[in-house]
Amino acid sequence: MAKNNSKEHSRSNAKTKAILEGAMQEFLAHGYAAASMDKIAKAAQVSKATIYSHFDDKEQLFSAVIQDLVKDKFQAVMSLQEHQSLEQDPKQVLSQIAINMLSNAKKDQTFQNFMRIILGESGRFPELAQTYVRSLAKPAIDTLSHYLQSHPNLKLGDSEAAARIVIGTLVYFVILQEMLHGKDILPLENDRLVNALTDLIVKYQP
Amino acid sequence: MAKNNSKEHSRSNAKTKAILEGAMQEFLAHGYAAASMDKIAKAAQVSKATIYSHFDDKEQLFSAVIQDLVKDKFQAVMSLQEHQSLEQDPKQVLSQIAINMLSNAKKDQTFQNFMRIILGESGRFPELAQTYVRSLAKPAIDTLSHYLQSHPNLKLGDSEAAARIVIGTLVYFVILQEMLHGKDILPLENDRLVNALTDLIVKYQP
DNA sequence: GTCTATACATCGATAGAC
DNA sequence: GTCTATCGATGTATAGAC
């Protein structure tokens, strides 16, 4: 039975959990470099030395926090695409998926801060960026691609590329409107984007 | 005649330029919080005190660097869409724009680091994020939207939404493949994406 | 195991000589 | 204007008591 990683402590106390939660709060609020171990200790209500008895150093704690967040967000992302029957109207199915994704992403400040960190630190923590790609982006794209591929009413030439188009459109919309605070500069209703997007997909004829 | 901003010195010496270049290098490499004024001074080959005689503090220096970068990148982004005649085949025009944008973004490490900072710091520097939206994203979207709107062979119902789809697809592709190091996890050829995307736009029938 | 106290480096920013 | 030298605060990490 293999222990999982880092130190000998995945004996997962309440302390470990408290540390991870405090660290998550601080990293999400201030980013990696600007988050301090002192503030994390205070947020977790433990001493700094206790943190270092559970995690090797700041980098490893950060890595553990991000991997926890990826796991959390996996549920949320995947649940959006579940239970989609091939018998329903694809225009309605796609619209519903898109609208749910947009409204979820927009109200979830934790998700936006999570994306900020993944993107902002992707140069210094490439393996964490790849964890995001492998565990969140790829499953979302693969699931949607499979749906587009197998629906009898859709005749898309390249379902994988089409899935990239749908998800890229939605994610960049959230980035521009919410994360980059662009909604007053570039206003656009959710419905207009979703309608144009699903129309392009559904009405496509090779 | 109004001086432009910050201090009384937009008397733009060689020193000011050296400071901005050194600061750009350090901020792009390490992000805002992890970049130090000492390292910036060394990179610019001036003393730290000289920096503070040209800029109020670290935040203001950062802001000046980002605004310089936005100006630089504006040229690059806009030149991609220029000189597109309404008489050419839109499929070819759009493909060319998309291919140029992808190949430029992929080889420009400075651009990728610039995007990392804009996104990563958008929570703590919302006004800089909005500068990006106003000066880069909006012009790109408006220009493309106007092209899609006015081309006689295209019958898109919502040109603005269509422009968002095109640009969102391309930007998220660069984010996933390059910035997040996903190209080995989610491989996809440029041409397949561009072809699927331009096909959707060009073959659309209301 | 968890704490307090502290070591030691580096941070942003400034004083004062020239 | 630009430098050297330095301030006080804060950073990560650890030693040692319990």
CSV table of C-alpha atoms (C1' of nucleotides) in Angstrom, one decimal:
chain,number,residue,atom,x,y,z
A,1,MET,CA,0.0,0.0,0.0
A,2,ALA,CA,1.8,3.0,-1.2
A,3,LYS,CA,1.7,6.3,0.7
A,4,ASN,CA,0.8,9.0,-1.7
A,5,ASN,CA,3.3,11.8,-1.7
A,6,SER,CA,5.6,14.4,-0.2
A,7,LYS,CA,6.2,13.6,3.5
A,8,GLU,CA,5.2,10.6,5.6
A,9,HIS,CA,2.0,12.5,6.6
A,10,SER,CA,-1.0,11.8,4.6
A,11,ARG,CA,-2.3,10.7,8.0
A,12,SER,CA,-4.7,13.5,7.3
A,13,ASN,CA,-5.5,15.0,10.7
A,14,ALA,CA,-7.9,17.8,11.3
A,15,LYS,CA,-4.8,20.0,11.4
A,16,THR,CA,-3.7,19.1,7.9
A,17,LYS,CA,-7.2,19.9,6.7
A,18,ALA,CA,-7.2,23.2,8.5
A,19,ILE,CA,-3.8,24.1,7.0
A,20,LEU,CA,-5.0,23.3,3.5
A,21,GLU,CA,-8.1,25.4,4.0
A,22,GLY,CA,-6.2,28.4,5.4
A,23,ALA,CA,-3.6,28.1,2.7
A,24,MET,CA,-6.3,27.9,0.0
A,25,GLN,CA,-7.9,31.1,1.3
A,26,GLU,CA,-4.6,33.0,1.3
A,27,PHE,CA,-3.3,31.7,-2.1
A,28,LEU,CA,-6.6,32.4,-3.8
A,29,ALA,CA,-6.8,35.9,-2.4
A,30,HIS,CA,-3.1,37.0,-2.9
A,31,GLY,CA,-1.5,34.6,-5.3
A,32,TYR,CA,1.5,32.4,-4.7
A,33,ALA,CA,4.3,35.0,-4.1
A,34,ALA,CA,2.3,37.5,-2.1
A,35,ALA,CA,0.7,34.9,0.2
A,36,SER,CA,2.8,34.6,3.4
A,37,MET,CA,3.3,31.6,5.7
A,38,ASP,CA,2.5,33.8,8.6
A,39,LYS,CA,-0.9,34.7,7.3
A,40,ILE,CA,-1.6,31.1,6.3
A,41,ALA,CA,-0.8,30.0,9.9
A,42,LYS,CA,-3.1,32.6,11.3
A,43,ALA,CA,-5.9,31.7,8.8
A,44,ALA,CA,-5.5,28.0,9.7
A,45,GLN,CA,-5.2,28.8,13.4
A,46,VAL,CA,-2.0,26.8,13.8
A,47,SER,CA,1.6,27.8,14.3
A,48,LYS,CA,4.0,28.2,11.4
A,49,ALA,CA,6.1,25.4,12.7
A,50,THR,CA,3.1,23.1,12.5
A,51,ILE,CA,2.7,23.9,8.9
A,52,TYR,CA,6.3,22.9,8.3
A,53,SER,CA,5.8,19.6,10.1
A,54,HIS,CA,3.0,18.8,7.6
A,55,PHE,CA,4.5,20.2,4.4
A,56,ASP,CA,8.1,20.5,3.2
A,57,ASP,CA,8.0,24.1,2.2
A,58,LYS,CA,5.8,26.8,0.6
A,59,GLU,CA,6.0,25.4,-2.9
A,60,GLN,CA,4.8,21.9,-1.8
A,61,LEU,CA,2.0,23.4,0.2
A,62,PHE,CA,0.9,25.4,-2.8
A,63,SER,CA,1.0,22.3,-5.0
A,64,ALA,CA,-1.2,20.4,-2.5
A,65,VAL,CA,-3.7,23.3,-2.5
A,66,ILE,CA,-3.9,23.5,-6.2
A,67,GLN,CA,-4.4,19.7,-6.6
A,68,ASP,CA,-7.2,19.9,-4.0
A,69,LEU,CA,-8.8,22.7,-6.0
A,70,VAL,CA,-8.6,20.8,-9.2
A,71,LYS,CA,-10.3,17.8,-7.6
A,72,ASP,CA,-13.1,20.1,-6.3
A,73,LYS,CA,-13.7,21.8,-9.6
A,74,PHE,CA,-13.7,18.5,-11.5
A,75,GLN,CA,-17.1,17.7,-10.0
A,76,ALA,CA,-18.5,21.0,-10.9
A,77,VAL,CA,-17.3,21.0,-14.4
A,78,MET,CA,-18.4,17.5,-15.2
A,79,SER,CA,-21.8,17.7,-13.7
A,80,LEU,CA,-22.7,20.3,-16.3
A,81,GLN,CA,-22.5,17.8,-19.1
A,82,GLU,CA,-24.0,14.8,-17.5
A,83,HIS,CA,-27.3,13.1,-18.3
A,84,GLN,CA,-27.6,14.5,-21.8
A,85,SER,CA,-29.7,12.2,-23.9
A,86,LEU,CA,-29.0,11.8,-27.6
A,87,GLU,CA,-32.8,12.0,-28.2
A,88,GLN,CA,-33.2,15.6,-27.1
A,89,ASP,CA,-32.9,18.6,-29.4
A,90,PRO,CA,-29.2,19.4,-29.5
A,91,LYS,CA,-29.8,23.1,-29.7
A,92,GLN,CA,-31.6,22.9,-26.4
A,93,VAL,CA,-29.0,20.6,-24.8
A,94,LEU,CA,-26.1,22.8,-25.9
A,95,SER,CA,-27.8,26.0,-24.9
A,96,GLN,CA,-28.5,24.6,-21.5
A,97,ILE,CA,-24.9,23.4,-21.0
A,98,ALA,CA,-23.6,26.8,-22.1
A,99,ILE,CA,-26.0,28.8,-19.9
A,100,ASN,CA,-25.2,26.6,-16.9
A,101,MET,CA,-21.5,27.0,-17.4
A,102,LEU,CA,-21.7,30.7,-17.8
A,103,SER,CA,-23.9,31.3,-14.8
A,104,ASN,CA,-21.8,29.0,-12.6
A,105,ALA,CA,-18.5,30.5,-13.6
A,106,LYS,CA,-19.8,34.0,-13.1
A,107,LYS,CA,-21.0,33.6,-9.6
A,108,ASP,CA,-18.1,31.5,-8.4
A,109,GLN,CA,-15.4,33.9,-7.3
A,110,THR,CA,-13.3,31.0,-6.1
A,111,PHE,CA,-13.3,29.5,-9.6
A,112,GLN,CA,-12.2,32.8,-11.0
A,113,ASN,CA,-9.4,33.2,-8.5
A,114,PHE,CA,-8.4,29.6,-9.2
A,115,MET,CA,-8.2,30.3,-12.9
A,116,ARG,CA,-6.1,33.5,-12.2
A,117,ILE,CA,-3.6,31.5,-10.3
A,118,ILE,CA,-3.4,28.6,-12.7
A,119,LEU,CA,-2.8,31.0,-15.6
A,120,GLY,CA,-0.6,33.5,-13.7
A,121,GLU,CA,1.7,30.8,-12.3
A,122,SER,CA,1.7,28.5,-15.3
A,123,GLY,CA,5.2,29.8,-16.2
A,124,ARG,CA,6.7,29.0,-12.8
A,125,PHE,CA,4.6,25.9,-12.1
A,126,PRO,CA,4.1,24.1,-15.4
A,127,GLU,CA,3.2,20.8,-13.9
A,128,LEU,CA,0.3,22.4,-12.0
A,129,ALA,CA,-0.9,23.9,-15.3
A,130,GLN,CA,-0.7,20.5,-16.8
A,131,THR,CA,-2.7,19.1,-14.0
A,132,TYR,CA,-5.5,21.6,-14.8
A,133,VAL,CA,-5.3,20.6,-18.5
A,134,ARG,CA,-5.4,16.8,-17.8
A,135,SER,CA,-8.0,16.9,-15.0
A,136,LEU,CA,-10.4,19.6,-16.1
A,137,ALA,CA,-9.9,20.9,-19.6
A,138,LYS,CA,-9.4,17.5,-21.3
A,139,PRO,CA,-12.4,15.8,-19.7
A,140,ALA,CA,-14.7,18.7,-20.5
A,141,ILE,CA,-13.5,18.7,-24.1
A,142,ASP,CA,-13.6,15.0,-24.5
A,143,THR,CA,-17.1,14.7,-23.1
A,144,LEU,CA,-18.5,17.4,-25.3
A,145,SER,CA,-16.6,16.1,-28.3
A,146,HIS,CA,-18.2,12.7,-27.8
A,147,TYR,CA,-21.6,14.2,-27.5
A,148,LEU,CA,-21.2,16.2,-30.7
A,149,GLN,CA,-19.8,13.1,-32.5
A,150,SER,CA,-22.5,10.8,-31.6
A,151,HIS,CA,-25.7,12.9,-31.9
A,152,PRO,CA,-27.6,11.7,-35.0
A,153,ASN,CA,-28.8,15.2,-36.0
A,154,LEU,CA,-25.3,16.8,-36.1
A,155,LYS,CA,-23.1,16.4,-39.1
A,156,LEU,CA,-19.9,18.1,-37.9
A,157,GLY,CA,-16.8,17.3,-39.9
A,158,ASP,CA,-14.5,17.6,-36.9
A,159,SER,CA,-16.2,17.1,-33.5
A,160,GLU,CA,-13.1,17.6,-31.5
A,161,ALA,CA,-12.4,20.9,-33.1
A,162,ALA,CA,-16.0,21.8,-32.6
A,163,ALA,CA,-15.8,21.1,-28.9
A,164,ARG,CA,-12.7,23.3,-28.7
A,165,ILE,CA,-14.7,26.1,-30.4
A,166,VAL,CA,-17.6,25.8,-28.0
A,167,ILE,CA,-15.5,25.6,-24.8
A,168,GLY,CA,-13.0,28.2,-26.0
A,169,THR,CA,-15.8,30.7,-26.8
A,170,LEU,CA,-17.4,30.2,-23.4
A,171,VAL,CA,-14.2,30.3,-21.4
A,172,TYR,CA,-12.8,33.4,-23.1
A,173,PHE,CA,-16.2,35.1,-22.6
A,174,VAL,CA,-15.9,34.5,-18.9
A,175,ILE,CA,-12.3,35.7,-18.9
A,176,LEU,CA,-13.2,39.0,-20.7
A,177,GLN,CA,-16.4,39.8,-19.0
A,178,GLU,CA,-15.7,38.7,-15.4
A,179,MET,CA,-12.1,38.0,-14.7
A,180,LEU,CA,-10.8,41.0,-16.7
A,181,HIS,CA,-13.7,43.2,-15.6
A,182,GLY,CA,-14.6,43.9,-19.2
A,183,LYS,CA,-18.4,43.7,-19.0
A,184,ASP,CA,-18.9,47.5,-19.0
A,185,ILE,CA,-16.4,48.0,-21.8
A,186,LEU,CA,-17.5,45.2,-24.1
A,187,PRO,CA,-21.1,44.5,-23.0
A,188,LEU,CA,-22.8,41.4,-24.5
A,189,GLU,CA,-25.7,39.4,-23.2
A,190,ASN,CA,-25.1,35.7,-22.3
A,191,ASP,CA,-28.1,34.8,-24.5
A,192,ARG,CA,-26.8,36.4,-27.6
A,193,LEU,CA,-23.4,34.6,-27.4
A,194,VAL,CA,-25.0,31.3,-26.5
A,195,ASN,CA,-27.6,31.6,-29.3
A,196,ALA,CA,-25.0,32.5,-32.0
A,197,LEU,CA,-22.8,29.7,-30.8
A,198,THR,CA,-25.3,26.9,-30.7
A,199,ASP,CA,-26.8,28.1,-34.0
A,200,LEU,CA,-23.4,27.8,-35.7
A,201,ILE,CA,-23.0,24.2,-34.4
A,202,VAL,CA,-26.6,23.0,-35.0
A,203,LYS,CA,-27.2,24.5,-38.4
A,204,TYR,CA,-23.8,23.4,-39.8
A,205,GLN,CA,-24.0,21.5,-43.1
A,206,PRO,CA,-20.9,20.0,-44.7
B,1,MET,CA,-0.1,71.6,-22.3
B,2,ALA,CA,-0.8,68.8,-19.8
B,3,LYS,CA,1.9,66.6,-18.5
B,4,ASN,CA,0.8,63.1,-18.8
B,5,ASN,CA,0.9,61.3,-15.5
B,6,SER,CA,2.5,60.2,-12.2
B,7,LYS,CA,5.4,62.4,-11.4
B,8,GLU,CA,6.7,65.5,-13.0
B,9,HIS,CA,9.1,63.4,-15.1
B,10,SER,CA,7.9,62.3,-18.4
B,11,ARG,CA,11.0,64.1,-19.5
B,12,SER,CA,11.8,60.6,-20.7
B,13,ASN,CA,15.6,60.3,-20.3
B,14,ALA,CA,17.6,57.3,-21.3
B,15,LYS,CA,17.4,56.4,-17.6
B,16,THR,CA,13.7,56.3,-17.6
B,17,LYS,CA,13.7,54.0,-20.6
B,18,ALA,CA,16.4,51.8,-19.1
B,19,ILE,CA,14.3,51.4,-15.9
B,20,LEU,CA,11.2,50.5,-17.8
B,21,GLU,CA,13.1,47.9,-19.8
B,22,GLY,CA,14.7,46.4,-16.7
B,23,ALA,CA,11.4,46.4,-14.9
B,24,MET,CA,9.6,44.8,-17.9
B,25,GLN,CA,12.1,42.0,-18.0
B,26,GLU,CA,11.8,41.3,-14.3
B,27,PHE,CA,8.0,41.6,-14.1
B,28,LEU,CA,7.5,39.4,-17.1
B,29,ALA,CA,9.8,36.8,-15.7
B,30,HIS,CA,8.7,36.7,-12.1
B,31,GLY,CA,5.3,38.4,-11.9
B,32,TYR,CA,4.5,41.5,-9.8
B,33,ALA,CA,5.0,40.2,-6.2
B,34,ALA,CA,8.1,38.1,-6.9
B,35,ALA,CA,9.9,40.8,-8.8
B,36,SER,CA,12.1,42.9,-6.6
B,37,MET,CA,13.2,46.5,-6.9
B,38,ASP,CA,16.8,45.4,-6.3
B,39,LYS,CA,16.8,43.0,-9.2
B,40,ILE,CA,15.1,45.6,-11.4
B,41,ALA,CA,17.8,48.2,-10.5
B,42,LYS,CA,20.5,45.7,-11.4
B,43,ALA,CA,18.7,44.8,-14.7
B,44,ALA,CA,18.4,48.5,-15.6
B,45,GLN,CA,21.9,49.2,-14.4
B,46,VAL,CA,20.8,52.1,-12.2
B,47,SER,CA,20.6,52.4,-8.4
B,48,LYS,CA,17.4,51.7,-6.6
B,49,ALA,CA,17.2,55.4,-5.5
B,50,THR,CA,17.2,56.4,-9.1
B,51,ILE,CA,14.1,54.3,-9.8
B,52,TYR,CA,12.3,56.0,-6.9
B,53,SER,CA,13.2,59.4,-8.4
B,54,HIS,CA,11.5,58.4,-11.6
B,55,PHE,CA,8.5,56.4,-10.2
B,56,ASP,CA,6.5,56.8,-7.0
B,57,ASP,CA,6.6,53.2,-6.0
B,58,LYS,CA,6.6,49.6,-7.2
B,59,GLU,CA,2.9,49.7,-8.1
B,60,GLN,CA,3.2,52.7,-10.3
B,61,LEU,CA,6.3,51.3,-12.0
B,62,PHE,CA,4.3,48.1,-12.7
B,63,SER,CA,1.5,50.1,-14.1
B,64,ALA,CA,3.8,52.0,-16.4
B,65,VAL,CA,5.3,48.8,-17.6
B,66,ILE,CA,2.0,47.2,-18.4
B,67,GLN,CA,0.7,50.2,-20.2
B,68,ASP,CA,3.9,50.2,-22.4
B,69,LEU,CA,3.4,46.6,-23.1
B,70,VAL,CA,-0.3,47.2,-24.1
B,71,LYS,CA,0.9,49.8,-26.5
B,72,ASP,CA,3.5,47.5,-28.0
B,73,LYS,CA,1.1,44.7,-28.5
B,74,PHE,CA,-1.6,46.9,-30.0
B,75,GLN,CA,0.5,47.2,-33.1
B,76,ALA,CA,1.0,43.5,-33.4
B,77,VAL,CA,-2.6,42.6,-32.9
B,78,MET,CA,-4.1,45.2,-35.2
B,79,SER,CA,-1.6,44.5,-38.1
B,80,LEU,CA,-3.1,41.0,-38.4
B,81,GLN,CA,-6.4,42.3,-39.5
B,82,GLU,CA,-5.4,45.1,-41.8
B,83,HIS,CA,-5.8,45.4,-45.5
B,84,GLN,CA,-8.5,42.8,-45.8
B,85,SER,CA,-10.6,43.5,-48.9
B,86,LEU,CA,-14.3,42.7,-49.0
B,87,GLU,CA,-13.7,41.2,-52.5
B,88,GLN,CA,-11.5,38.3,-51.4
B,89,ASP,CA,-12.9,34.9,-50.4
B,90,PRO,CA,-13.8,35.2,-46.7
B,91,LYS,CA,-12.8,31.7,-46.0
B,92,GLN,CA,-9.2,32.5,-47.1
B,93,VAL,CA,-9.2,35.8,-45.4
B,94,LEU,CA,-10.3,34.4,-42.1
B,95,SER,CA,-8.0,31.4,-42.3
B,96,GLN,CA,-5.1,33.7,-42.9
B,97,ILE,CA,-5.9,36.0,-40.0
B,98,ALA,CA,-6.3,33.0,-37.7
B,99,ILE,CA,-3.1,31.3,-38.9
B,100,ASN,CA,-1.1,34.4,-38.5
B,101,MET,CA,-2.5,35.1,-35.0
B,102,LEU,CA,-1.7,31.5,-33.8
B,103,SER,CA,1.8,31.5,-35.2
B,104,ASN,CA,2.6,34.9,-33.8
B,105,ALA,CA,1.2,34.1,-30.3
B,106,LYS,CA,3.0,30.8,-30.2
B,107,LYS,CA,6.5,32.1,-30.9
B,108,ASP,CA,6.1,35.3,-28.8
B,109,GLN,CA,7.2,34.3,-25.3
B,110,THR,CA,6.8,37.9,-24.2
B,111,PHE,CA,3.2,37.9,-25.3
B,112,GLN,CA,2.5,34.8,-23.3
B,113,ASN,CA,4.1,36.2,-20.2
B,114,PHE,CA,2.2,39.4,-20.7
B,115,MET,CA,-1.0,37.5,-20.8
B,116,ARG,CA,0.0,35.5,-17.7
B,117,ILE,CA,0.5,38.8,-15.8
B,118,ILE,CA,-2.7,40.5,-17.0
B,119,LEU,CA,-4.8,37.5,-16.0
B,120,GLY,CA,-2.9,36.6,-12.9
B,121,GLU,CA,-3.0,40.1,-11.5
B,122,SER,CA,-6.5,41.0,-12.8
B,123,GLY,CA,-7.9,40.6,-9.3
B,124,ARG,CA,-5.4,43.0,-7.6
B,125,PHE,CA,-5.0,45.4,-10.6
B,126,PRO,CA,-8.5,45.6,-12.2
B,127,GLU,CA,-7.7,48.9,-14.0
B,128,LEU,CA,-4.8,47.3,-15.8
B,129,ALA,CA,-7.0,44.4,-16.8
B,130,GLN,CA,-9.5,46.9,-18.2
B,131,THR,CA,-6.7,48.7,-20.1
B,132,TYR,CA,-6.1,45.3,-21.8
B,133,VAL,CA,-9.8,44.9,-22.6
B,134,ARG,CA,-10.1,48.5,-23.9
B,135,SER,CA,-6.9,48.7,-25.9
B,136,LEU,CA,-6.4,45.2,-27.2
B,137,ALA,CA,-9.4,42.9,-26.9
B,138,LYS,CA,-12.1,45.5,-27.9
B,139,PRO,CA,-10.3,46.8,-31.0
B,140,ALA,CA,-9.6,43.2,-32.2
B,141,ILE,CA,-13.2,42.2,-31.7
B,142,ASP,CA,-14.7,45.4,-33.2
B,143,THR,CA,-12.5,45.2,-36.3
B,144,LEU,CA,-13.3,41.5,-36.9
B,145,SER,CA,-17.0,42.1,-36.2
B,146,HIS,CA,-17.1,45.0,-38.7
B,147,TYR,CA,-15.5,42.7,-41.3
B,148,LEU,CA,-18.0,39.9,-40.7
B,149,GLN,CA,-20.8,42.4,-40.8
B,150,SER,CA,-20.0,44.0,-44.0
B,151,HIS,CA,-18.8,41.2,-46.2
B,152,PRO,CA,-21.5,40.5,-48.8
B,153,ASN,CA,-21.0,36.7,-48.8
B,154,LEU,CA,-21.6,36.3,-45.1
B,155,LYS,CA,-25.1,36.2,-43.7
B,156,LEU,CA,-24.4,36.0,-40.0
B,157,GLY,CA,-27.2,36.9,-37.7
B,158,ASP,CA,-25.0,38.4,-35.0
B,159,SER,CA,-21.6,39.5,-36.2
B,160,GLU,CA,-20.5,40.7,-32.9
B,161,ALA,CA,-21.2,37.4,-31.3
B,162,ALA,CA,-19.5,35.7,-34.2
B,163,ALA,CA,-16.4,37.8,-33.7
B,164,ARG,CA,-16.3,36.7,-30.1
B,165,ILE,CA,-16.6,33.1,-31.1
B,166,VAL,CA,-13.6,33.4,-33.5
B,167,ILE,CA,-11.4,35.3,-31.2
B,168,GLY,CA,-12.3,33.3,-28.1
B,169,THR,CA,-11.6,30.0,-29.9
B,170,LEU,CA,-8.2,31.2,-31.0
B,171,VAL,CA,-7.2,32.7,-27.7
B,172,TYR,CA,-8.3,29.7,-25.6
B,173,PHE,CA,-6.4,27.5,-28.0
B,174,VAL,CA,-3.2,29.4,-27.4
B,175,ILE,CA,-3.9,29.4,-23.6
B,176,LEU,CA,-4.4,25.6,-23.5
B,177,GLN,CA,-1.6,24.5,-25.9
B,178,GLU,CA,1.1,27.0,-25.1
B,179,MET,CA,0.6,28.9,-21.9
B,180,LEU,CA,-0.7,25.9,-19.9
B,181,HIS,CA,1.7,23.5,-21.7
B,182,GLY,CA,-1.2,21.3,-22.9
B,183,LYS,CA,0.0,20.5,-26.4
B,184,ASP,CA,1.2,17.0,-25.4
B,185,ILE,CA,-1.9,16.2,-23.4
B,186,LEU,CA,-4.5,17.6,-25.8
B,187,PRO,CA,-2.8,17.6,-29.2
B,188,LEU,CA,-4.5,19.3,-32.1
B,189,GLU,CA,-3.1,20.8,-35.3
B,190,ASN,CA,-3.6,24.5,-35.9
B,191,ASP,CA,-5.0,23.7,-39.3
B,192,ARG,CA,-7.8,21.5,-38.0
B,193,LEU,CA,-9.0,24.1,-35.6
B,194,VAL,CA,-8.7,26.9,-38.1
B,195,ASN,CA,-10.5,24.9,-40.8
B,196,ALA,CA,-13.4,23.9,-38.5
B,197,LEU,CA,-13.7,27.4,-37.3
B,198,THR,CA,-13.8,29.2,-40.6
B,199,ASP,CA,-16.0,26.5,-42.0
B,200,LEU,CA,-18.6,27.2,-39.3
B,201,ILE,CA,-18.5,30.9,-40.1
B,202,VAL,CA,-18.5,30.8,-43.8
B,203,LYS,CA,-21.0,28.1,-44.4
B,204,TYR,CA,-23.6,29.5,-42.0
B,205,GLN,CA,-27.1,29.9,-43.4
B,206,PRO,CA,-29.8,31.5,-41.3
C,1,DG,C1',3.0,17.0,17.4
C,2,DT,C1',2.6,21.6,18.5
C,3,DC,C1',4.0,25.6,20.4
C,4,DT,C1',7.1,30.2,21.2
C,5,DA,C1',11.0,32.4,20.0
C,6,DT,C1',14.3,33.5,16.8
C,7,DA,C1',17.8,33.2,13.0
C,8,DC,C1',18.9,35.1,8.8
C,9,DA,C1',17.8,37.0,4.2
C,10,DT,C1',15.4,40.1,1.5
C,11,DC,C1',11.8,43.2,0.9
C,12,DG,C1',10.2,48.4,-0.3
C,13,DA,C1',11.6,52.7,0.5
C,14,DT,C1',14.6,56.8,2.1
C,15,DA,C1',18.5,59.9,4.0
C,16,DG,C1',22.3,62.2,2.9
C,17,DA,C1',26.7,62.8,0.3
C,18,DC,C1',28.2,64.4,-4.2
D,1,DG,C1',19.9,63.5,-10.7
D,2,DT,C1',22.3,59.7,-9.1
D,3,DC,C1',24.8,57.3,-6.0
D,4,DT,C1',26.0,54.4,-1.4
D,5,DA,C1',24.4,53.1,2.8
D,6,DT,C1',20.9,51.9,5.7
D,7,DC,C1',16.3,51.8,7.9
D,8,DG,C1',12.4,49.1,9.7
D,9,DA,C1',9.3,45.6,8.3
D,10,DT,C1',8.5,41.3,6.7
D,11,DG,C1',9.8,37.0,4.3
D,12,DT,C1',10.8,31.6,4.8
D,13,DA,C1',12.4,28.4,7.6
D,14,DT,C1',14.1,26.2,12.0
D,15,DA,C1',15.7,25.2,17.1
D,16,DG,C1',14.4,23.9,21.3
D,17,DA,C1',10.9,23.7,25.2
D,18,DC,C1',6.9,21.0,26.4
